[in-house]
Coordinates of C-alpha atoms in Angstrom, one line a residue:
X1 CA 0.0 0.0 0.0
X2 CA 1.4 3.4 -0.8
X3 CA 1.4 6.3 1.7
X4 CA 2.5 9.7 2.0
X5 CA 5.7 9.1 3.4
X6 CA 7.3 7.6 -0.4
X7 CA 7.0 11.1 -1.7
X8 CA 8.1 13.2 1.2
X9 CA 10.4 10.5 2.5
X10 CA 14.8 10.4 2.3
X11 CA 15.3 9.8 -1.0
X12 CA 14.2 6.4 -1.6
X13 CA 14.7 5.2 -4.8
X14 CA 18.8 6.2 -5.4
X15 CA 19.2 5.1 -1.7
X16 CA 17.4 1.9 -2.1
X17 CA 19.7 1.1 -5.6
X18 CA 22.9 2.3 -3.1
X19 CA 22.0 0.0 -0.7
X20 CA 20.7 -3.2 -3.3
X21 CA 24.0 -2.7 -5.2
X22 CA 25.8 -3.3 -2.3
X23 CA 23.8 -6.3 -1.4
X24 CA 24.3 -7.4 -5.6
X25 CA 28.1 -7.0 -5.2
X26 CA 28.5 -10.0 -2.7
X27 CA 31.8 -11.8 -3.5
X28 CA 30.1 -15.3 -3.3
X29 CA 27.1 -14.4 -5.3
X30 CA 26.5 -14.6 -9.6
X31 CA 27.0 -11.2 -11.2
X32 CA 23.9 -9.5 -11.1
X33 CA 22.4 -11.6 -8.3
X34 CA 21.4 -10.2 -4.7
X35 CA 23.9 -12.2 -1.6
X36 CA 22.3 -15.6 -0.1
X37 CA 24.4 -15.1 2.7
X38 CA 26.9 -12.7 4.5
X39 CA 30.2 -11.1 2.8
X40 CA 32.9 -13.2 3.0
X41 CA 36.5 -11.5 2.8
X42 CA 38.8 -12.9 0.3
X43 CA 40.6 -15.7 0.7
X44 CA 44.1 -15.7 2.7
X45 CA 46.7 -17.4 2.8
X46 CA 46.5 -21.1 4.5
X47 CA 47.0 -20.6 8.4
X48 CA 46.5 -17.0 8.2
X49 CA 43.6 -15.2 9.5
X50 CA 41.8 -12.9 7.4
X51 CA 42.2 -8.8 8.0
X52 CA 38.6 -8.0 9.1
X53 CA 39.6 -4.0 9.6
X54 CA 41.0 -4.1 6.0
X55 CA 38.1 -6.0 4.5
X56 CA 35.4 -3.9 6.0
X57 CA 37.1 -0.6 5.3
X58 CA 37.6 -1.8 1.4
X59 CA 33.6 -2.4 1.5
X60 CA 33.3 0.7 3.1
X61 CA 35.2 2.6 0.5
X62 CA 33.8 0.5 -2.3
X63 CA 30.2 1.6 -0.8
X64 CA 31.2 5.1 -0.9
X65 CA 32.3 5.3 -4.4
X66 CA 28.3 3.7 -5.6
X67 CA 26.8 6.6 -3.7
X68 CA 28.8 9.4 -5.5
X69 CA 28.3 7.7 -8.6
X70 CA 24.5 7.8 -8.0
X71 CA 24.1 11.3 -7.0
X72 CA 23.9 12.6 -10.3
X73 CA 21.1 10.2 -11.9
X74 CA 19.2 11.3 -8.3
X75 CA 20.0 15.1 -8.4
X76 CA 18.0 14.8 -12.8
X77 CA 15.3 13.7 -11.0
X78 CA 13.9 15.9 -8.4
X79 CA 10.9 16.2 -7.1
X80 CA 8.7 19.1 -8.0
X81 CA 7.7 21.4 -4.7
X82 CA 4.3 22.5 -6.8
X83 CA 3.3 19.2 -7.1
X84 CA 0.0 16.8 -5.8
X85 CA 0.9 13.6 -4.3
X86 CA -1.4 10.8 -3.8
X87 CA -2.1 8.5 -0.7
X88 CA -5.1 7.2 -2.8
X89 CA -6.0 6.7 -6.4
X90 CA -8.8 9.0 -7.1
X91 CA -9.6 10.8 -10.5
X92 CA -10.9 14.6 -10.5
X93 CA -13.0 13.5 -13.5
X94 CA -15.2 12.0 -11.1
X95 CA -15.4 14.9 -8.6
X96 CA -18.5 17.6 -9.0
X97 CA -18.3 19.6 -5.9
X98 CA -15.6 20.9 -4.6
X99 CA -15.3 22.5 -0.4
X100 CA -12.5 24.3 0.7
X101 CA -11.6 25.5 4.4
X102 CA -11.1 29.3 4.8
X103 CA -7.8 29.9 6.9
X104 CA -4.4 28.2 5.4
X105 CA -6.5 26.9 2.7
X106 CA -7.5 30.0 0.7
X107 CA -5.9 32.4 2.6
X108 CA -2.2 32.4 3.7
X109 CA -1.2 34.4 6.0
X110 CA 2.6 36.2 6.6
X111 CA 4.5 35.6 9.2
X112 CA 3.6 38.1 11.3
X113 CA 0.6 36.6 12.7
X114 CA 2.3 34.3 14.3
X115 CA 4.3 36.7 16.4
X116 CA 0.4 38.5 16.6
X117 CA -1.1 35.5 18.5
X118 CA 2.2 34.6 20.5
X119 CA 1.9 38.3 22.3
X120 CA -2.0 38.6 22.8
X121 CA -1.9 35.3 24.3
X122 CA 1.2 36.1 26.3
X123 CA -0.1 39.6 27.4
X124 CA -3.4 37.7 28.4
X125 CA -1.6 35.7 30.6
X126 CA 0.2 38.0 32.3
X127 CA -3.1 41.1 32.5
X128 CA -5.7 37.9 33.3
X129 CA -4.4 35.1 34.5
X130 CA -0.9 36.9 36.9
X131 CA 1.2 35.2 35.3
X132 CA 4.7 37.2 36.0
X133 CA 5.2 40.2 34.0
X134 CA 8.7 38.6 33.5
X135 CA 7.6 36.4 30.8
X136 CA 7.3 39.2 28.5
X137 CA 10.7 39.5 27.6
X138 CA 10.0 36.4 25.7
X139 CA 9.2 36.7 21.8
X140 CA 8.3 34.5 19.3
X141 CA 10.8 32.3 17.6
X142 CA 9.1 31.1 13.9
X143 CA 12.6 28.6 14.4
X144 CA 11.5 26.7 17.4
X145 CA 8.9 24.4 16.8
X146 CA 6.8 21.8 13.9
X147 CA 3.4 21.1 13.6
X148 CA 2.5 17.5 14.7
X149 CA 4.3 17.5 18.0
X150 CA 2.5 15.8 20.7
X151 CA 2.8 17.4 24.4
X152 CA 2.5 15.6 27.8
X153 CA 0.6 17.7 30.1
X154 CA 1.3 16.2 32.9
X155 CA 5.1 16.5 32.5
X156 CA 5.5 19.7 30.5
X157 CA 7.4 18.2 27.4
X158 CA 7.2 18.5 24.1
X159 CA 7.9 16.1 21.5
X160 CA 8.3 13.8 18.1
X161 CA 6.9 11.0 18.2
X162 CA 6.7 8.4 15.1
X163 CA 3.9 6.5 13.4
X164 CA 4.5 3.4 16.1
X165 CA 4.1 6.0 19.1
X166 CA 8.0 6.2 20.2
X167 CA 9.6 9.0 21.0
X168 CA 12.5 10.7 18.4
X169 CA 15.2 10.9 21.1
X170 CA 17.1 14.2 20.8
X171 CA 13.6 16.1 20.4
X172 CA 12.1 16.3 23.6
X173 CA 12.2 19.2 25.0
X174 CA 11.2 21.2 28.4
X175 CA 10.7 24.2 28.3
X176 CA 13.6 25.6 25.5
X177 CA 16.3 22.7 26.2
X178 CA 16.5 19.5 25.4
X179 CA 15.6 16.4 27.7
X180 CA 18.7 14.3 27.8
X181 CA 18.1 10.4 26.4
X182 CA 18.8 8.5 29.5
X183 CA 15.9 10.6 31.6
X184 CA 13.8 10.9 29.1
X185 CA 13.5 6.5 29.0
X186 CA 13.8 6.7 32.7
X187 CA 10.6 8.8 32.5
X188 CA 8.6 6.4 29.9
X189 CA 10.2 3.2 30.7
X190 CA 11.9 3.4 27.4
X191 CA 11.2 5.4 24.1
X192 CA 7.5 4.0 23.7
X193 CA 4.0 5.9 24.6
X194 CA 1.1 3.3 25.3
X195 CA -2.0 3.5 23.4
X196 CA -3.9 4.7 26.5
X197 CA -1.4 8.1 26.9
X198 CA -1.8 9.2 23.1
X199 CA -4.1 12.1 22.7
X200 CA -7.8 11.2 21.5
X201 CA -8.9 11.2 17.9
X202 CA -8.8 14.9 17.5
X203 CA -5.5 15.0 18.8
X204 CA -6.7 16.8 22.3
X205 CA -6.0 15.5 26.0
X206 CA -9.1 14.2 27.3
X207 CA -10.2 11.4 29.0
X208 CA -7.3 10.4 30.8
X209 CA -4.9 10.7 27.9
X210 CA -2.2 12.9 28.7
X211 CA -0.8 13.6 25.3
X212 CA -1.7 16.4 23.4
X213 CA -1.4 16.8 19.2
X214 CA -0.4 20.3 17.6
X215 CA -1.9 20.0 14.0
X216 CA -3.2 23.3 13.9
X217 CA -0.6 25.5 11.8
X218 CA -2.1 28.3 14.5
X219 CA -0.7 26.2 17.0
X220 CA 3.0 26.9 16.3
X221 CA 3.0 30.2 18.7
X222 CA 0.9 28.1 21.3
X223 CA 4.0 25.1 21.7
X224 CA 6.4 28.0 21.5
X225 CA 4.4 30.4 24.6
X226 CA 4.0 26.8 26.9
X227 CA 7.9 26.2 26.3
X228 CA 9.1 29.9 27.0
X229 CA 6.5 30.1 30.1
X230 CA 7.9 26.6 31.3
X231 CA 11.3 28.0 30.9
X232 CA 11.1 31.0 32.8
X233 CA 9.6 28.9 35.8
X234 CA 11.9 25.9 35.3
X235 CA 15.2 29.1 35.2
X236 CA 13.7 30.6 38.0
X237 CA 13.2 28.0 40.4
X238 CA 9.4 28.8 40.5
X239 CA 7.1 25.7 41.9
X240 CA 3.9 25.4 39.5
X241 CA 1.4 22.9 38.6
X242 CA 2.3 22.0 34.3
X243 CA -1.6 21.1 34.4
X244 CA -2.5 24.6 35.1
X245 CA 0.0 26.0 33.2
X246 CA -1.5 23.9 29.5
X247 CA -4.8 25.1 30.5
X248 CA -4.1 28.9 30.9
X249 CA -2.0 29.0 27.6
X250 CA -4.3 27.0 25.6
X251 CA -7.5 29.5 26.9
X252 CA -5.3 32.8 26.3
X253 CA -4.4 31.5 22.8
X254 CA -8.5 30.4 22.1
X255 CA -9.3 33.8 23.7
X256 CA -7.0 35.9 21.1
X257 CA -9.8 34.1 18.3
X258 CA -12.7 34.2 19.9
X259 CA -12.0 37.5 21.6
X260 CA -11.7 38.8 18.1
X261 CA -7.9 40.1 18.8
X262 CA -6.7 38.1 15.6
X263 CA -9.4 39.1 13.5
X264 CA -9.6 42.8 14.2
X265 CA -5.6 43.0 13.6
X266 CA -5.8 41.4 10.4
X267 CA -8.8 43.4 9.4
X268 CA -7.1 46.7 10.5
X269 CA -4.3 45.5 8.3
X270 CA -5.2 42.9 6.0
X271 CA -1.7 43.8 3.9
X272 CA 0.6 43.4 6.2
X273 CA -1.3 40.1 7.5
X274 CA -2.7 38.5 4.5
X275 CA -0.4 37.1 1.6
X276 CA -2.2 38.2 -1.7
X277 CA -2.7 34.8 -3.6
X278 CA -4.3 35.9 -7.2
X279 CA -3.9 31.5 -7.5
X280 CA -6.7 31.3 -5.5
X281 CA -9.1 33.3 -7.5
X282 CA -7.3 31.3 -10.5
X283 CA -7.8 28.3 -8.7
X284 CA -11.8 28.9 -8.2
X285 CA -12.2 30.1 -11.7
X286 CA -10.6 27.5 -13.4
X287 CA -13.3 24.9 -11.3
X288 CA -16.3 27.7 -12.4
X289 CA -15.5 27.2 -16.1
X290 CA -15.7 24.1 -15.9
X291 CA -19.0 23.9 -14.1
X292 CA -17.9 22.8 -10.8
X293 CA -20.1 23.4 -8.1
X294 CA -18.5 25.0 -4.4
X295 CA -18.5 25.7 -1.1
X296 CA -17.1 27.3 1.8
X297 CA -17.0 25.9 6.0
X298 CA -15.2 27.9 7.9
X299 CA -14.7 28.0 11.5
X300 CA -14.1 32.1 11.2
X301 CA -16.9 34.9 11.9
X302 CA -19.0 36.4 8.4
X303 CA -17.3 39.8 8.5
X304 CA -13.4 38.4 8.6
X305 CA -13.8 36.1 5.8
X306 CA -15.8 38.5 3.6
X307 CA -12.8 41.0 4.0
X308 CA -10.2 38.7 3.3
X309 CA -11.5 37.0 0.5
X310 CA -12.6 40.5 -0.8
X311 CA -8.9 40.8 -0.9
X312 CA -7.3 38.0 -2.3
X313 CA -10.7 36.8 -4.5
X314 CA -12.2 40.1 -5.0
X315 CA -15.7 41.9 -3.8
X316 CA -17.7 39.1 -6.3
X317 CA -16.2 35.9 -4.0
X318 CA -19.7 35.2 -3.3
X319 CA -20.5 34.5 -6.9
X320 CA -18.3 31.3 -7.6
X321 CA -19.4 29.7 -4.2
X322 CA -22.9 27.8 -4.3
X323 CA -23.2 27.3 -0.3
X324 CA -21.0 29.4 2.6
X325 CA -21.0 28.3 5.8
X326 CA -19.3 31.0 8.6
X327 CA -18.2 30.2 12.4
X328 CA -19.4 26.4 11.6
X329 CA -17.2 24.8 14.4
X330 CA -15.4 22.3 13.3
X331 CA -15.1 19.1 14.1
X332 CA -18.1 19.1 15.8
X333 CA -20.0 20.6 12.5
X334 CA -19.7 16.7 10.9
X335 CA -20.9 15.4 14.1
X336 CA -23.6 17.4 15.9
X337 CA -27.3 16.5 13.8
X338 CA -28.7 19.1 16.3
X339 CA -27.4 22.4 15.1
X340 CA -29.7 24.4 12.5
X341 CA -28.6 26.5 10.3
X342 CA -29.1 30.4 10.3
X343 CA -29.2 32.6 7.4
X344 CA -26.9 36.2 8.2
X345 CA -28.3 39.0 6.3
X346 CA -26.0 41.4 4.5
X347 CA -25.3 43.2 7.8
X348 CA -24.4 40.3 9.5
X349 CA -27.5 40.1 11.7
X350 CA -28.6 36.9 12.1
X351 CA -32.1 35.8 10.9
X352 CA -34.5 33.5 12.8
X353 CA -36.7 31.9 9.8
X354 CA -36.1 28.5 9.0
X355 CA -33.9 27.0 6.5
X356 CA -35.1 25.1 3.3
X357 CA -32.9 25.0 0.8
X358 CA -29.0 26.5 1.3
X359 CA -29.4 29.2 -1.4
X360 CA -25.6 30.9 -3.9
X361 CA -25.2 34.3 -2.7
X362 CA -26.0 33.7 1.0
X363 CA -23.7 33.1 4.3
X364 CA -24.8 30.8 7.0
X365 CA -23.6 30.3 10.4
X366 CA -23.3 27.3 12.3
X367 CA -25.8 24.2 10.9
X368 CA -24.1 20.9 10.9
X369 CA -23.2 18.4 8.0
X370 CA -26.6 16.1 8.0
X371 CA -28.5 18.8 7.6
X372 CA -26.0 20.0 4.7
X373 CA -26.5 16.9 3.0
X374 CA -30.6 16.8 3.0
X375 CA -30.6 20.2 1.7
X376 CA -27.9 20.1 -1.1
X377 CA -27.8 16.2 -1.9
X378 CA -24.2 16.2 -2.2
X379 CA -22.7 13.0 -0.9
X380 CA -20.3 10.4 -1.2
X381 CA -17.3 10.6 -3.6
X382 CA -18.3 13.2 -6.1
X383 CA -16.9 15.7 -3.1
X384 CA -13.9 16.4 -2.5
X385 CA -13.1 18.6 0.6
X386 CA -9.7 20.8 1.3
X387 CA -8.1 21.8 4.6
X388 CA -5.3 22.3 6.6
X389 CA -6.3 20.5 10.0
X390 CA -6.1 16.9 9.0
X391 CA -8.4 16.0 12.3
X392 CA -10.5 19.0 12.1
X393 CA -11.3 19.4 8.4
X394 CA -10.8 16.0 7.0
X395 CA -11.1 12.5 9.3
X396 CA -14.6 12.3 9.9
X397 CA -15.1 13.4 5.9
X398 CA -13.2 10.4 4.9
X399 CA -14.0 8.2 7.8
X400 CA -17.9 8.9 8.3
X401 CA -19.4 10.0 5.2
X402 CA -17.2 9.2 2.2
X403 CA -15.9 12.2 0.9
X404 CA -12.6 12.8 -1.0
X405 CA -10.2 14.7 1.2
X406 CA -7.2 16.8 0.2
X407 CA -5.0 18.3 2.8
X408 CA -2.9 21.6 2.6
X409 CA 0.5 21.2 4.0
X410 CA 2.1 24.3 3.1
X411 CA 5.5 23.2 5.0
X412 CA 5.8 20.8 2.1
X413 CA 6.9 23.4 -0.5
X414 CA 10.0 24.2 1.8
X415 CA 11.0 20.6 2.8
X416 CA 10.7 19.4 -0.7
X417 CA 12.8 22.6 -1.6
X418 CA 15.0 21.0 0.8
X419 CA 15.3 17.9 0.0
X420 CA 15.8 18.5 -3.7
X421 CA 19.4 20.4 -2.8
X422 CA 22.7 18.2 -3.6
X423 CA 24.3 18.5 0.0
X424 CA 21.0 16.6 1.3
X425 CA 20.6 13.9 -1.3
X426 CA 24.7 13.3 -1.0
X427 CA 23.6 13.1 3.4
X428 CA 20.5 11.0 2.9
X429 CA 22.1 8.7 0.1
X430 CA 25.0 7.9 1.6
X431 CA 22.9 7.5 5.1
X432 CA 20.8 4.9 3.4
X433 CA 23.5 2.8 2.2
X434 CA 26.1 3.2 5.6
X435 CA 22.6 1.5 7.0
X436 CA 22.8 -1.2 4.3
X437 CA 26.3 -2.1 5.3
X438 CA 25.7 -2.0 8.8
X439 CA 22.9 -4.5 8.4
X440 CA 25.2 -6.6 5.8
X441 CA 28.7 -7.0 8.0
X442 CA 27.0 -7.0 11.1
X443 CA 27.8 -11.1 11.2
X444 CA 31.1 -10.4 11.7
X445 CA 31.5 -10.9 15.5
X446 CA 35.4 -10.3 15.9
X447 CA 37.2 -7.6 18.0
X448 CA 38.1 -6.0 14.9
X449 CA 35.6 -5.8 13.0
X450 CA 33.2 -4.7 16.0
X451 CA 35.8 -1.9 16.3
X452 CA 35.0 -1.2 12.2
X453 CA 31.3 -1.1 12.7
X454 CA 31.2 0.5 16.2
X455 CA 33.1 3.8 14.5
X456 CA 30.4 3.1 11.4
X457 CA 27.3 3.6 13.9
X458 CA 28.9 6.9 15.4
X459 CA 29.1 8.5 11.5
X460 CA 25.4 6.5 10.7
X461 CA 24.5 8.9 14.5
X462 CA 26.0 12.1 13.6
X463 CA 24.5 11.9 10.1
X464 CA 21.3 11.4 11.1
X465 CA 21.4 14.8 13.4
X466 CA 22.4 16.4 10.3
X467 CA 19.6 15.6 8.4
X468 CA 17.5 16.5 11.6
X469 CA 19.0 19.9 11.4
X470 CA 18.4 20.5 7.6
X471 CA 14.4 21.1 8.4
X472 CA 14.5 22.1 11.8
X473 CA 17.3 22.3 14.7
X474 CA 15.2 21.1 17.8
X475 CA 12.4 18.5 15.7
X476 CA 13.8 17.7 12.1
X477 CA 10.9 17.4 9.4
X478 CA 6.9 17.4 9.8
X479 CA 6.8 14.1 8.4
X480 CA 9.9 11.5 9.2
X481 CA 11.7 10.7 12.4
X482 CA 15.4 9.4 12.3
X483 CA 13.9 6.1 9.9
X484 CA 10.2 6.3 10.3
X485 CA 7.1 8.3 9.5
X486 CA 5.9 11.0 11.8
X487 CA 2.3 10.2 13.5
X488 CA 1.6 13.2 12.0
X489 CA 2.5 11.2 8.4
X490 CA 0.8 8.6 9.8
X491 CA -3.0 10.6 9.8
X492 CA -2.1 12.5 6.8
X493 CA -1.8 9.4 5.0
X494 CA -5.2 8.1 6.4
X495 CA -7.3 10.6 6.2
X496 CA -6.5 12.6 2.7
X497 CA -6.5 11.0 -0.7
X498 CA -4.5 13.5 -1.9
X499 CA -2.1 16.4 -0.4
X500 CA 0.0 19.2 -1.7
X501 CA 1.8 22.7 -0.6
X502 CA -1.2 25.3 -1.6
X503 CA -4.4 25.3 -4.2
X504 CA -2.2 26.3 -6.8
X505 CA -1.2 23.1 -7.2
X506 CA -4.8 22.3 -9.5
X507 CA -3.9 24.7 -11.9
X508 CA -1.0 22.2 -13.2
X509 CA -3.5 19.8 -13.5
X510 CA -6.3 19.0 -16.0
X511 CA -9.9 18.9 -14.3
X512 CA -10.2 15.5 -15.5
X513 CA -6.5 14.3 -14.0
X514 CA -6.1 11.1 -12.5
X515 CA -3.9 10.8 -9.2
X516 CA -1.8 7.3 -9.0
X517 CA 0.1 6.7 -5.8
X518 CA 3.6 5.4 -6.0
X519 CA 3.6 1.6 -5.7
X520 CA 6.4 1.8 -2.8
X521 CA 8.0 -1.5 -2.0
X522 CA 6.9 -3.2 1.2
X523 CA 9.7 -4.1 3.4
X524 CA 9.6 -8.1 2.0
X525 CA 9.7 -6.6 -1.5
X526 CA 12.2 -6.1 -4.0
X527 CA 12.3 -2.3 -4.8
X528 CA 12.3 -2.7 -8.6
X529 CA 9.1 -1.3 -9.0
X530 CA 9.7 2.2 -7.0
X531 CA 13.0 2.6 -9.1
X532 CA 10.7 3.0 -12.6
X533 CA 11.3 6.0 -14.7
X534 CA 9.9 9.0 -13.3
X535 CA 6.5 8.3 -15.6
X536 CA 5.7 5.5 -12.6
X537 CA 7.1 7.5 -9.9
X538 CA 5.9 11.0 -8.1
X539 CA 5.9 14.2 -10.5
X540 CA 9.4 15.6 -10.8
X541 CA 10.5 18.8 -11.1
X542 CA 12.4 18.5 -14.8
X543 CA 8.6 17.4 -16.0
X544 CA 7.2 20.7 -14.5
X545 CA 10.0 22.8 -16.3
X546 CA 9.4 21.2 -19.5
X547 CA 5.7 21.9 -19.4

């Protein structure tokens, strides 16, 4: 089955030929035939024992020479940042309706909103809730944290955690430094979080779990306040409860939305706050002419999204949508069948007639997704619904009612920007294949060559940090730990049929495009079929030049 993680992954198919190639080069195997059983060093003399140190080192150097010889092929085929990658197979041909999510789906916003939400919340803290006035000298740092990290309340860490719930060692941090290993598996009882301390379906810490998921791209300056707040009291030698602390920062950062603080800042000054995307307006043209119907539900209040799509879309946004839905409260607008809808006249005053038929030209508020469907008929997979918020916007979609799903990762764009450069496919390729002839030699048992692969585990250690630091310093990419996928991979790949960086993406595709995922090689697989020519493989960047 293919998943999200063979697109956004190391670089898999020059690292998998690296690493086969070694595995074809055995000395007691046929030319062109993979090793039934462990390198053997050449023959010595009778009576002599055979160099182990020289033999590995020769492998090691033989290795090394394959991986620069494969950079080039791998550095022709890159992968294209403004590409659509595909968890599932699904064809647009067969979509009708399309829904989109309002904020970091439509809209992007710069990065100062970010440091906009870190200080209202902060400032909140300290005016509402006494927090010390201290804590102000703190400011946002874009640098310090990912999305997907998962937070234990209970012991005020934040951390990476992988697709089979253990812990990345080296990202765990309390408040703005770094747990060390050892305590951090003193504190679990190893690298491992039971099933019963994750965080719930929605990624929240309820009901005795006592983990709690950042998916929310707002999110970012709510890890970053809880570290710098846990700082200052871990520095200062201040006594507090972390349960109090999570609760306080997670109201003062719902309190700068609902408070209206974020909205009437943007609104004030949409330029600064909103990144003008004339794509989008493409994007929702390009569906129009083609006779697509669409929709809007968005968590935001009437009088925020009208501005900023007035901006970015223009004053007529109402005209290509069919249904909008404003301040719908997601999740629990695809859950809740007791909600009605209420229509908002055009100064925002909310009417108290009832609703018969969702009717183009209109906003909404509130309502809830059963009712949606009796009034517009739109069900099953002729929709297909965009958002940022994989829990939020798009599991109970997929899981519940059968809707395509396509997720926005904007971070995407910059890691695949990343990964495309030749100083991290060198890392990553050579990474992959050190690995393969760790796992190869590692039946040699001697002083020696333990020696040999002890020093080969310290490089394989201190390359892997490297490739940590080329995303982020503290917690490496959104979507890979040292070997496996993220957790936050892990839902991506469950819950949307497709992905990609922004909407843009559809306008280098035909309406009638058919997404294939990559038939990635399971682990008892040969990995022939993910080493294809690019036309098998994920869209490259040399195809999207050509066009």
């Amino acid at each position: 089955m293919a998943t999200a993680a063979a697109a956004v992954g190391a670089r898999g198919a020059g690292a998998r030929a690296a690493a086969w190639a070694l595995r074809g080069s055995c000395r007691t195997a046929a030319p062109g035939r993979p090793c039934t059983g462990p390198a053997r060093p050449l023959c010595t003399a009778p009576g002599t024992a055979p160099d182990m140190k020289r033999y590995l080192w020769e492998r090691y150097r033989e290795a090394k020479r394959s991986t620069e010889e494969l950079v080039p092929s791998i550095m022709s085929n890159l992968l294209n940042p403004d590409a659509i990658f595909s968890n599932n197979e699904m064809s647009l041909s067969d979509i009708e309706i399309y829904g989109f999510d309002y904020d970091y789906t439509l809209v992007f916003y710069s990065k100062h909103l970010h440091t906009l939400i870190f200080n209202a919340a902060r400032d909140l803290l300290i005016n509402e809730h006494r927090y010390p006035v201290e804590i102000r000298r703190y400011e946002y740092d874009p640098s310090f944290a990912i999305r997907g990290l998962h937070y234990d309340v209970q012991r005020a860490v934040l951390m990476k955690i992988d697709a089979f719930h253990y812990i990345q060692l080296g990202t765990v941090y309390r408040g703005l430094s770094v747990v060390p290993d050892e305590e951090v598996i003193d504190m679990y009882e190893g690298s491992h979080v039971p099933l019963e301390q994750m965080s719930d379906f929605y990624g929240k810490s309820s009901h005795g779990n006592t983990m709690k998921q950042f998916m929310d791209i707002f999110s970012l300056p709510e890890m970053t306040l809880l570290s710098c707040v846990n700082e200052y009291f871990l520095k200062n030698n201040i006594d507090y409860e972390p349960v109090h602390l999570y609760k306080d920062v997670k109201d003062s950062i719902r309190d700068v939305h609902i408070k209206g603080i974020m909205y009437r800042a943007i609104e004030a000054d949409i330029e600064k706050y909103i990144c003008y995307a004339e794509q989008t307006r493409a994007v929702l043209a390009k569906l129009a002419d083609h006779g697509k119907k669409m929709f809007l539900i968005t968590n935001s209040p009437s009088s925020f999204v009208d501005k900023g799509m007035s901006y970015i879309v223009g004053k007529d946004w109402r005209d290509l949508f069919d249904v909008v839905i404003v301040q719908a409260e997601k999740p629990n607008f695809f859950n809740d069948k007791r909600r009605p809808f209420r229509k908002m006249n055009e100064k925002g005053v909310l009417l108290w007639d009832k609703i018969h038929k969702l009717q183009k030209g209109q906003i909404y508020k509130q309502g809830n997704l059963y009712e949606f469907l009796k009034l517009t008929g739109w069900r099953g997979s002729k929709v297909l619904y965009f958002g940022d918020h994989i829990y939020s916007d798009l599991a109970d979609l997929t899981l519940k009612h059968g809707w395509r799903t396509g997720a926005i990762i904007p971070e995407l764009r910059s890691e695949l920007k990343i990964m495309n450069t030749e100083q991290y496919i060198q890392t990553m390729t050579w990474l992959q294949t050190l690995t393969g002839l760790l796992e190869q030699m590692q039946v040699h048992r001697d002083a020696d060559s333990q020696l040999v692969l002890q020093e080969w585990k310290k490089e394989r250690k201190e390359m892997r940090e490297m490739t940590k630091s080329f995303f982020n310093a503290q917690f490496g990419s959104l979507f890979r730990t040292d070997q496996n996928p993220t957790y936050f991979l892990r839902r991506l790949s469950r819950f949307a049929d497709i992905y990609m960086a922004s909407l843009s993406c559809l306008l280098n595709y035909d309406v009638n495009h058919t997404f294939y995922p990559r038939r990635t090689p399971l682990q008892h697989e040969l990995p022939a079929w993910s080493d294809m020519p690019s036309t098998f493989g994920a869209p490259r960047l040399q195809e999207a030049r050509a066009k």
